[in-house]
């Protein structure tokens, strides 16, 4: 099984995935790591692990679909089976979703469907919820709305700041994301309507 990891930022989730692939916990090979940001530290992490990297510059494409066509072409070249979005801060098009439907997984820093979008941790804190967490889910066209594979909840403390809360949310991500990727790689994620059943 070949996986691609798509990242835009620091790549701490990528690092966990690299480690879990290396230890054999995730029975797959990371064929390539791709970023839409030239300076994403995730690219550096991949290079250090001797994984092929690619920076796809959005400025070189006239629209999102052209970008996604190039991305899919690259993934086909690399025989990618599963697409892992680990902090990939970019909207994708139906072309991309249709090409890998049911095989794209994302990690989101809130308990979906609450606090979709780019600021899941800040939004949860400002809203005043007492419980938040992390969600590993399949990617569909509508943002942060695909079937949920796994969630981990945690308590929001009265003295939490965005930083302290983020730390615990990330710990929750590091716990469930490799597990959910493993299940997807092993073909154990069965989708029935919106519900995911693990076989
Ligand atoms: C994570 O919080 C993830 O939930 C969100 O983007 C962040 C990525 O962080 N989608 P990192 O690049 O893995 O450190």
mmCIF file of C-alpha atoms and ligand atoms in Angstrom:
data_model
loop_
_atom_site.group_PDB
_atom_site.id
_atom_site.type_symbol
_atom_site.label_atom_id
_atom_site.label_comp_id
_atom_site.label_asym_id
_atom_site.label_seq_id
_atom_site.Cartn_x
_atom_site.Cartn_y
_atom_site.Cartn_z
ATOM 1 C CA UNK A 1 0.000 0.000 0.000
ATOM 2 C CA UNK A 2 1.368 3.372 -1.011
ATOM 3 C CA UNK A 3 0.307 6.487 0.819
ATOM 4 C CA UNK A 4 0.880 10.157 0.101
ATOM 5 C CA UNK A 5 0.905 12.706 2.898
ATOM 6 C CA UNK A 6 -0.263 16.203 1.950
ATOM 7 C CA UNK A 7 0.896 18.985 4.284
ATOM 8 C CA UNK A 8 1.049 22.767 4.429
ATOM 9 C CA UNK A 9 2.733 23.372 7.770
ATOM 10 C CA UNK A 10 4.963 22.089 10.520
ATOM 11 C CA UNK A 11 4.159 18.447 9.937
ATOM 12 C CA UNK A 12 4.014 17.145 13.495
ATOM 13 C CA UNK A 13 1.301 14.711 12.398
ATOM 14 C CA UNK A 14 3.475 13.744 9.431
ATOM 15 C CA UNK A 15 6.311 12.982 11.864
ATOM 16 C CA UNK A 16 4.103 10.597 13.841
ATOM 17 C CA UNK A 17 3.011 8.912 10.595
ATOM 18 C CA UNK A 18 6.641 8.559 9.481
ATOM 19 C CA UNK A 19 7.497 6.963 12.841
ATOM 20 C CA UNK A 20 4.476 4.637 12.779
ATOM 21 C CA UNK A 21 5.257 3.504 9.230
ATOM 22 C CA UNK A 22 8.861 2.902 10.209
ATOM 23 C CA UNK A 23 7.872 0.806 13.218
ATOM 24 C CA UNK A 24 5.493 -1.259 11.057
ATOM 25 C CA UNK A 25 2.379 -0.130 12.958
ATOM 26 C CA UNK A 26 0.987 1.367 9.731
ATOM 27 C CA UNK A 27 1.573 -1.343 7.092
ATOM 28 C CA UNK A 28 2.261 0.994 4.189
ATOM 29 C CA UNK A 29 4.964 2.942 2.448
ATOM 30 C CA UNK A 30 5.008 6.729 2.214
ATOM 31 C CA UNK A 31 5.558 7.112 -1.525
ATOM 32 C CA UNK A 32 5.782 10.908 -1.445
ATOM 33 C CA UNK A 33 5.080 13.955 0.711
ATOM 34 C CA UNK A 34 3.559 16.897 -1.147
ATOM 35 C CA UNK A 35 3.090 20.483 0.011
ATOM 36 C CA UNK A 36 1.493 23.583 -1.430
ATOM 37 C CA UNK A 37 3.863 25.725 0.660
ATOM 38 C CA UNK A 38 7.550 25.931 -0.228
ATOM 39 C CA UNK A 39 8.615 26.604 3.356
ATOM 40 C CA UNK A 40 6.501 23.931 5.071
ATOM 41 C CA UNK A 41 8.691 22.274 7.687
ATOM 42 C CA UNK A 42 6.888 19.051 6.811
ATOM 43 C CA UNK A 43 9.021 18.895 3.634
ATOM 44 C CA UNK A 44 12.149 19.054 5.764
ATOM 45 C CA UNK A 45 10.902 16.233 8.001
ATOM 46 C CA UNK A 46 10.252 14.084 4.933
ATOM 47 C CA UNK A 47 13.704 14.788 3.485
ATOM 48 C CA UNK A 48 15.320 13.832 6.789
ATOM 49 C CA UNK A 49 13.453 10.514 6.596
ATOM 50 C CA UNK A 50 14.633 10.109 2.984
ATOM 51 C CA UNK A 51 11.114 10.313 1.601
ATOM 52 C CA UNK A 52 10.537 11.883 -1.798
ATOM 53 C CA UNK A 53 9.045 15.374 -1.607
ATOM 54 C CA UNK A 54 7.302 17.717 -3.973
ATOM 55 C CA UNK A 55 6.342 21.358 -3.659
ATOM 56 C CA UNK A 56 3.409 22.162 -5.937
ATOM 57 C CA UNK A 57 3.211 25.918 -6.297
ATOM 58 C CA UNK A 58 -0.442 27.044 -6.567
ATOM 59 C CA UNK A 59 0.774 30.137 -8.453
ATOM 60 C CA UNK A 60 1.748 27.946 -11.380
ATOM 61 C CA UNK A 61 -1.854 26.865 -11.993
ATOM 62 C CA UNK A 62 -4.667 28.959 -13.337
ATOM 63 C CA UNK A 63 -7.266 27.495 -10.983
ATOM 64 C CA UNK A 64 -7.828 24.851 -8.296
ATOM 65 C CA UNK A 65 -8.861 22.201 -10.793
ATOM 66 C CA UNK A 66 -5.620 22.556 -12.773
ATOM 67 C CA UNK A 67 -3.688 22.229 -9.514
ATOM 68 C CA UNK A 68 -5.671 19.123 -8.563
ATOM 69 C CA UNK A 69 -5.165 17.570 -12.014
ATOM 70 C CA UNK A 70 -1.417 17.857 -11.605
ATOM 71 C CA UNK A 71 -1.674 16.491 -8.069
ATOM 72 C CA UNK A 72 -3.707 13.451 -9.179
ATOM 73 C CA UNK A 73 -1.315 12.867 -12.076
ATOM 74 C CA UNK A 74 1.579 12.796 -9.626
ATOM 75 C CA UNK A 75 -0.281 10.422 -7.300
ATOM 76 C CA UNK A 76 -1.046 8.071 -10.178
ATOM 77 C CA UNK A 77 2.635 8.134 -11.220
ATOM 78 C CA UNK A 78 3.485 7.085 -7.684
ATOM 79 C CA UNK A 79 0.766 4.392 -7.506
ATOM 80 C CA UNK A 80 -0.772 6.019 -4.472
ATOM 81 C CA UNK A 81 -3.610 4.062 -2.847
ATOM 82 C CA UNK A 82 -4.429 6.264 0.157
ATOM 83 C CA UNK A 83 -4.274 10.041 0.505
ATOM 84 C CA UNK A 84 -3.485 11.388 3.977
ATOM 85 C CA UNK A 85 -4.171 15.062 4.613
ATOM 86 C CA UNK A 86 -2.127 16.140 7.606
ATOM 87 C CA UNK A 87 -2.559 19.883 7.971
ATOM 88 C CA UNK A 88 -3.150 20.432 4.262
ATOM 89 C CA UNK A 89 -4.718 23.881 4.285
ATOM 90 C CA UNK A 90 -6.192 23.936 0.827
ATOM 91 C CA UNK A 91 -9.655 23.419 -0.596
ATOM 92 C CA UNK A 92 -9.838 20.553 -3.057
ATOM 93 C CA UNK A 93 -12.075 20.169 -6.118
ATOM 94 C CA UNK A 94 -14.593 17.446 -7.094
ATOM 95 C CA UNK A 95 -11.989 16.186 -9.580
ATOM 96 C CA UNK A 96 -9.679 15.304 -6.710
ATOM 97 C CA UNK A 97 -12.405 13.821 -4.492
ATOM 98 C CA UNK A 98 -13.809 11.730 -7.361
ATOM 99 C CA UNK A 99 -10.346 10.367 -8.119
ATOM 100 C CA UNK A 100 -9.795 9.033 -4.583
ATOM 101 C CA UNK A 101 -13.272 8.837 -3.012
ATOM 102 C CA UNK A 102 -13.301 6.868 0.213
ATOM 103 C CA UNK A 103 -9.518 6.795 0.241
ATOM 104 C CA UNK A 104 -8.779 10.322 1.510
ATOM 105 C CA UNK A 105 -8.385 10.826 5.255
ATOM 106 C CA UNK A 106 -8.011 14.073 7.202
ATOM 107 C CA UNK A 107 -7.370 15.053 10.804
ATOM 108 C CA UNK A 108 -9.358 17.940 12.259
ATOM 109 C CA UNK A 109 -8.734 19.660 15.620
ATOM 110 C CA UNK A 110 -12.296 19.594 17.010
ATOM 111 C CA UNK A 111 -15.141 17.180 17.565
ATOM 112 C CA UNK A 112 -16.885 17.439 14.195
ATOM 113 C CA UNK A 113 -19.426 18.556 13.174
ATOM 114 C CA UNK A 114 -18.627 21.332 15.667
ATOM 115 C CA UNK A 115 -16.083 23.960 14.689
ATOM 116 C CA UNK A 116 -15.363 23.170 11.081
ATOM 117 C CA UNK A 117 -12.848 25.282 9.229
ATOM 118 C CA UNK A 118 -9.335 26.511 9.790
ATOM 119 C CA UNK A 119 -9.642 27.580 13.466
ATOM 120 C CA UNK A 120 -11.156 24.582 15.229
ATOM 121 C CA UNK A 121 -9.246 25.065 18.490
ATOM 122 C CA UNK A 122 -9.690 28.838 18.814
ATOM 123 C CA UNK A 123 -13.347 28.643 17.839
ATOM 124 C CA UNK A 124 -14.083 25.933 20.435
ATOM 125 C CA UNK A 125 -12.317 27.925 23.171
ATOM 126 C CA UNK A 126 -14.129 31.154 22.299
ATOM 127 C CA UNK A 127 -17.484 29.406 22.083
ATOM 128 C CA UNK A 128 -16.974 28.118 25.600
ATOM 129 C CA UNK A 129 -17.545 24.405 25.082
ATOM 130 C CA UNK A 130 -16.461 22.234 28.000
ATOM 131 C CA UNK A 131 -15.435 19.315 25.806
ATOM 132 C CA UNK A 132 -13.573 19.346 22.510
ATOM 133 C CA UNK A 133 -11.143 16.988 20.801
ATOM 134 C CA UNK A 134 -9.921 15.652 17.492
ATOM 135 C CA UNK A 135 -11.607 13.889 14.578
ATOM 136 C CA UNK A 136 -10.154 11.583 11.929
ATOM 137 C CA UNK A 137 -12.539 11.493 8.978
ATOM 138 C CA UNK A 138 -12.872 10.673 5.331
ATOM 139 C CA UNK A 139 -12.816 13.648 2.998
ATOM 140 C CA UNK A 140 -15.860 14.589 0.956
ATOM 141 C CA UNK A 141 -16.513 17.667 -1.119
ATOM 142 C CA UNK A 142 -18.144 19.660 1.653
ATOM 143 C CA UNK A 143 -15.487 20.972 4.053
ATOM 144 C CA UNK A 144 -14.859 18.821 7.175
ATOM 145 C CA UNK A 145 -18.021 16.802 6.539
ATOM 146 C CA UNK A 146 -17.011 13.300 5.469
ATOM 147 C CA UNK A 147 -17.814 10.129 7.459
ATOM 148 C CA UNK A 148 -16.076 10.013 10.839
ATOM 149 C CA UNK A 149 -13.626 7.178 11.453
ATOM 150 C CA UNK A 150 -12.495 8.039 14.968
ATOM 151 C CA UNK A 151 -12.782 10.771 17.597
ATOM 152 C CA UNK A 152 -11.061 11.536 20.882
ATOM 153 C CA UNK A 153 -12.657 13.898 23.371
ATOM 154 C CA UNK A 154 -10.950 15.995 26.014
ATOM 155 C CA UNK A 155 -12.016 18.497 28.635
ATOM 156 C CA UNK A 156 -11.539 22.225 28.190
ATOM 157 C CA UNK A 157 -10.158 23.651 31.438
ATOM 158 C CA UNK A 158 -11.120 27.036 32.838
ATOM 159 C CA UNK A 159 -7.585 28.330 32.622
ATOM 160 C CA UNK A 160 -6.900 26.971 29.131
ATOM 161 C CA UNK A 161 -5.367 29.318 26.581
ATOM 162 C CA UNK A 162 -5.318 28.585 22.890
ATOM 163 C CA UNK A 163 -1.777 27.236 23.354
ATOM 164 C CA UNK A 164 -2.478 24.891 26.260
ATOM 165 C CA UNK A 165 -5.644 23.588 24.637
ATOM 166 C CA UNK A 166 -3.859 23.149 21.296
ATOM 167 C CA UNK A 167 -1.234 21.020 22.996
ATOM 168 C CA UNK A 168 -3.825 18.550 24.311
ATOM 169 C CA UNK A 169 -5.796 18.549 21.057
ATOM 170 C CA UNK A 170 -2.599 17.706 19.173
ATOM 171 C CA UNK A 171 -1.880 14.856 21.590
ATOM 172 C CA UNK A 172 -5.360 13.523 20.795
ATOM 173 C CA UNK A 173 -4.600 13.827 17.067
ATOM 174 C CA UNK A 174 -1.325 11.932 17.423
ATOM 175 C CA UNK A 175 -3.223 9.142 19.142
ATOM 176 C CA UNK A 176 -6.167 8.643 16.772
ATOM 177 C CA UNK A 177 -4.739 9.669 13.405
ATOM 178 C CA UNK A 178 -2.204 6.822 13.033
ATOM 179 C CA UNK A 179 -4.837 4.382 14.268
ATOM 180 C CA UNK A 180 -7.404 5.605 11.727
ATOM 181 C CA UNK A 181 -4.812 5.536 8.920
ATOM 182 C CA UNK A 182 -3.909 1.986 9.885
ATOM 183 C CA UNK A 183 -7.573 0.922 9.684
ATOM 184 C CA UNK A 184 -7.974 2.557 6.271
ATOM 185 C CA UNK A 185 -4.767 1.003 4.944
ATOM 186 C CA UNK A 186 -5.903 -2.403 6.192
ATOM 187 C CA UNK A 187 -9.216 -2.021 4.353
ATOM 188 C CA UNK A 188 -11.181 -2.228 7.587
ATOM 189 C CA UNK A 189 -13.133 1.023 7.169
ATOM 190 C CA UNK A 190 -16.621 0.239 5.867
ATOM 191 C CA UNK A 191 -18.907 3.119 4.992
ATOM 192 C CA UNK A 192 -22.679 2.754 5.418
ATOM 193 C CA UNK A 193 -24.316 6.055 4.586
ATOM 194 C CA UNK A 194 -22.667 8.544 6.922
ATOM 195 C CA UNK A 195 -21.616 5.857 9.379
ATOM 196 C CA UNK A 196 -18.280 4.131 9.440
ATOM 197 C CA UNK A 197 -18.052 0.581 10.713
ATOM 198 C CA UNK A 198 -14.740 -1.026 11.512
ATOM 199 C CA UNK A 199 -14.488 -4.640 10.392
HETATM 200 C C1 LIG B 1 -3.462 19.896 12.974
HETATM 201 O O1 LIG B 1 -3.959 20.539 14.116
HETATM 202 C C2 LIG B 1 -4.611 19.342 12.174
HETATM 203 O O2 LIG B 1 -5.703 18.994 12.950
HETATM 204 C C3 LIG B 1 -4.963 20.501 11.286
HETATM 205 O O3 LIG B 1 -3.750 21.102 10.976
HETATM 206 C C4 LIG B 1 -2.806 20.888 12.025
HETATM 207 C C5 LIG B 1 -1.558 20.345 11.397
HETATM 208 O O4 LIG B 1 -0.469 20.379 12.262
HETATM 209 N N1 LIG B 1 -5.698 20.012 10.134
HETATM 210 P P1 LIG B 1 0.901 19.656 11.842
HETATM 211 O O5 LIG B 1 1.349 20.292 10.517
HETATM 212 O O6 LIG B 1 0.634 18.204 11.715
HETATM 213 O O7 LIG B 1 1.871 19.988 12.928
#
